[in-house]
Short mmCIF file of C-alpha atoms in Angstrom, two decimals:
data_model
loop_
_atom_site.label_atom_id
_atom_site.label_comp_id
_atom_site.label_asym_id
_atom_site.label_seq_id
_atom_site.Cartn_x
_atom_site.Cartn_y
_atom_site.Cartn_z
CA MET A 1 -25.14 28.11 -11.95
CA LYS A 2 -22.70 30.50 -10.34
CA LEU A 3 -19.99 29.08 -8.07
CA ILE A 4 -18.38 31.48 -5.60
CA ILE A 5 -15.14 30.50 -3.87
CA LYS A 6 -14.15 32.54 -0.82
CA PRO A 7 -10.85 32.28 1.07
CA ASN A 8 -10.77 31.31 4.76
CA LYS A 9 -8.92 34.53 5.62
CA GLY A 10 -8.72 37.87 3.94
CA PHE A 11 -10.62 39.45 1.09
CA GLY A 12 -11.30 38.36 -2.43
CA LYS A 13 -13.40 35.74 -4.04
CA ILE A 14 -13.57 33.87 -7.29
CA GLU A 15 -16.80 33.60 -9.23
CA VAL A 16 -17.18 30.88 -11.83
CA GLU A 17 -20.12 30.20 -14.10
CA ILE A 18 -20.99 26.46 -14.34
CA ASP A 19 -23.38 25.18 -17.01
CA GLU A 20 -26.29 22.91 -16.09
CA GLU A 21 -24.75 19.78 -17.67
CA LEU A 22 -21.58 20.06 -15.54
CA TRP A 23 -23.63 20.85 -12.42
CA GLY A 24 -25.74 17.74 -13.08
CA GLU A 25 -22.58 15.63 -13.35
CA ILE A 26 -21.26 17.07 -10.07
CA GLU A 27 -24.56 16.26 -8.33
CA HIS A 28 -24.49 12.75 -9.85
CA LEU A 29 -20.98 12.15 -8.47
CA SER A 30 -22.05 13.52 -5.11
CA GLU A 31 -25.01 11.12 -4.87
CA ARG A 32 -23.08 8.15 -6.26
CA TYR A 33 -20.24 8.35 -3.76
CA GLY A 34 -22.21 9.78 -0.83
CA VAL A 35 -20.22 12.99 -0.42
CA SER A 36 -21.33 16.61 -0.47
CA VAL A 37 -21.35 18.68 -3.64
CA GLU A 38 -18.82 21.01 -2.02
CA ARG A 39 -16.43 18.10 -1.45
CA VAL A 40 -16.72 17.02 -5.12
CA ILE A 41 -15.88 20.54 -6.27
CA GLU A 42 -13.00 20.76 -3.79
CA MET A 43 -11.60 17.45 -5.04
CA ALA A 44 -11.88 18.62 -8.64
CA LEU A 45 -10.08 21.87 -7.91
CA THR A 46 -7.26 20.22 -5.93
CA ARG A 47 -6.99 17.33 -8.41
CA GLU A 48 -7.64 14.67 -5.79
CA PHE A 49 -9.58 12.52 -8.22
CA ARG A 50 -7.76 9.31 -8.99
CA GLU A 51 -8.30 6.95 -11.85
CA PRO A 52 -9.25 3.47 -10.65
CA LYS A 53 -6.61 0.80 -11.21
CA GLY A 54 -9.20 -1.71 -12.36
CA ASN A 55 -12.64 -1.86 -13.85
CA LEU A 56 -14.92 0.13 -11.54
CA GLU A 57 -18.03 -1.80 -12.56
CA GLU A 58 -16.32 -5.09 -11.63
CA PHE A 59 -15.42 -3.70 -8.21
CA GLU A 60 -18.96 -2.47 -7.63
CA ALA A 61 -20.34 -5.88 -8.67
CA LYS A 62 -17.98 -7.61 -6.24
CA ILE A 63 -19.02 -5.21 -3.49
CA ARG A 64 -22.71 -5.95 -4.13
CA GLU A 65 -21.96 -9.69 -4.10
CA LEU A 66 -20.08 -9.41 -0.81
CA GLU A 67 -22.89 -7.34 0.71
CA GLU A 68 -25.38 -10.05 -0.28
CA LYS A 69 -23.18 -12.72 1.30
CA THR A 70 -22.89 -10.59 4.43
CA TRP A 71 -26.67 -10.35 4.72
CA GLU A 72 -27.03 -14.11 4.19
CA LEU A 73 -24.51 -14.79 6.95
CA GLU A 74 -26.28 -12.29 9.20
CA LYS A 75 -29.57 -14.12 8.60
CA GLU A 76 -27.93 -17.39 9.67
CA TYR A 77 -26.12 -15.78 12.62
CA ALA A 78 -29.07 -13.85 14.13
CA PRO A 79 -30.98 -16.93 15.41
CA LEU A 80 -27.78 -18.36 16.88
CA ARG A 81 -27.07 -15.10 18.65
CA PHE A 82 -30.62 -15.07 20.03
CA LYS A 83 -30.26 -18.64 21.30
CA ALA A 84 -26.89 -17.83 22.88
CA TYR A 85 -28.44 -14.85 24.65
CA GLY A 86 -31.25 -17.07 25.96
CA LEU A 87 -28.77 -19.64 27.22
CA SER A 88 -26.74 -16.93 28.89
CA GLU A 89 -29.82 -15.67 30.72
CA ASP A 90 -30.71 -19.24 31.74
CA ASN A 91 -27.18 -19.69 33.09
CA LYS A 92 -27.54 -16.51 35.16
CA ILE A 93 -30.81 -17.75 36.65
CA LEU A 94 -29.29 -21.14 37.45
CA ALA A 95 -26.26 -19.47 39.04
CA ILE A 96 -28.54 -17.37 41.26
CA GLU A 97 -30.50 -20.46 42.29
CA LEU A 98 -27.31 -22.41 42.96
CA SER A 99 -25.91 -19.55 45.02
CA GLY A 100 -29.10 -19.51 47.11
CA LEU A 101 -28.96 -23.27 47.62
CA ILE A 102 -25.33 -23.09 48.72
CA ALA A 103 -26.20 -20.35 51.21
CA GLU A 104 -29.11 -22.41 52.53
CA ASN A 105 -26.88 -25.48 52.82
CA SER A 106 -24.31 -23.43 54.70
CA GLN A 107 -26.97 -22.15 57.15
CA LEU A 108 -28.25 -25.67 57.75
CA LYS A 109 -24.71 -26.90 58.48
CA ARG A 110 -24.24 -24.07 60.96
CA PHE A 111 -27.57 -24.92 62.58
CA LEU A 112 -26.47 -28.54 62.95
CA ARG A 113 -23.09 -27.28 64.20
CA MET A 114 -21.24 -28.91 61.33
CA LYS A 115 -18.24 -27.29 59.69
CA PRO A 116 -19.32 -25.50 56.44
CA GLU A 117 -17.28 -26.39 53.35
CA ARG A 118 -15.93 -23.64 51.15
CA ASN A 119 -15.73 -24.60 47.49
CA LEU A 120 -13.85 -21.72 45.87
CA LYS A 121 -13.90 -23.32 42.44
CA LEU A 122 -17.71 -23.47 42.51
CA ARG A 123 -17.97 -19.88 43.77
CA LYS A 124 -15.73 -18.65 40.92
CA LEU A 125 -17.90 -20.51 38.43
CA ILE A 126 -21.05 -18.93 39.89
CA SER A 127 -19.54 -15.44 39.75
CA TYR A 128 -18.51 -16.07 36.12
CA TYR A 129 -22.08 -16.87 35.11
CA LEU A 130 -23.51 -13.96 37.09
CA GLN A 131 -21.23 -11.48 35.30
CA GLY A 132 -21.72 -12.75 31.75
#
């Protein structure tokens, strides 16, 4: 495999011959860490690779364990989220119905020439449920 490095500006390039074993290792690192082959080569040339401070296999095992726990919590949380959404929609419907009943009550009081009552606390509560 031939690797050609070109500068961003100007002329000149560097050509390097890479054997298949090294190219396979570069591709393996690229797949393992989810970065491009170019980025792996760039990191190797600029010496950005760092040695892990602990056992890498232990860290990867802990990560897998935490991912499993995350999925288990998500499985428990999803039905609750669905129920909460249903309750929220029910609250919106009830707020709309209540708002209509209050308006009807107000019209009836006007028809009977009674003074309509304004309950601001109730109106704020209705607007809260209509928004959420």
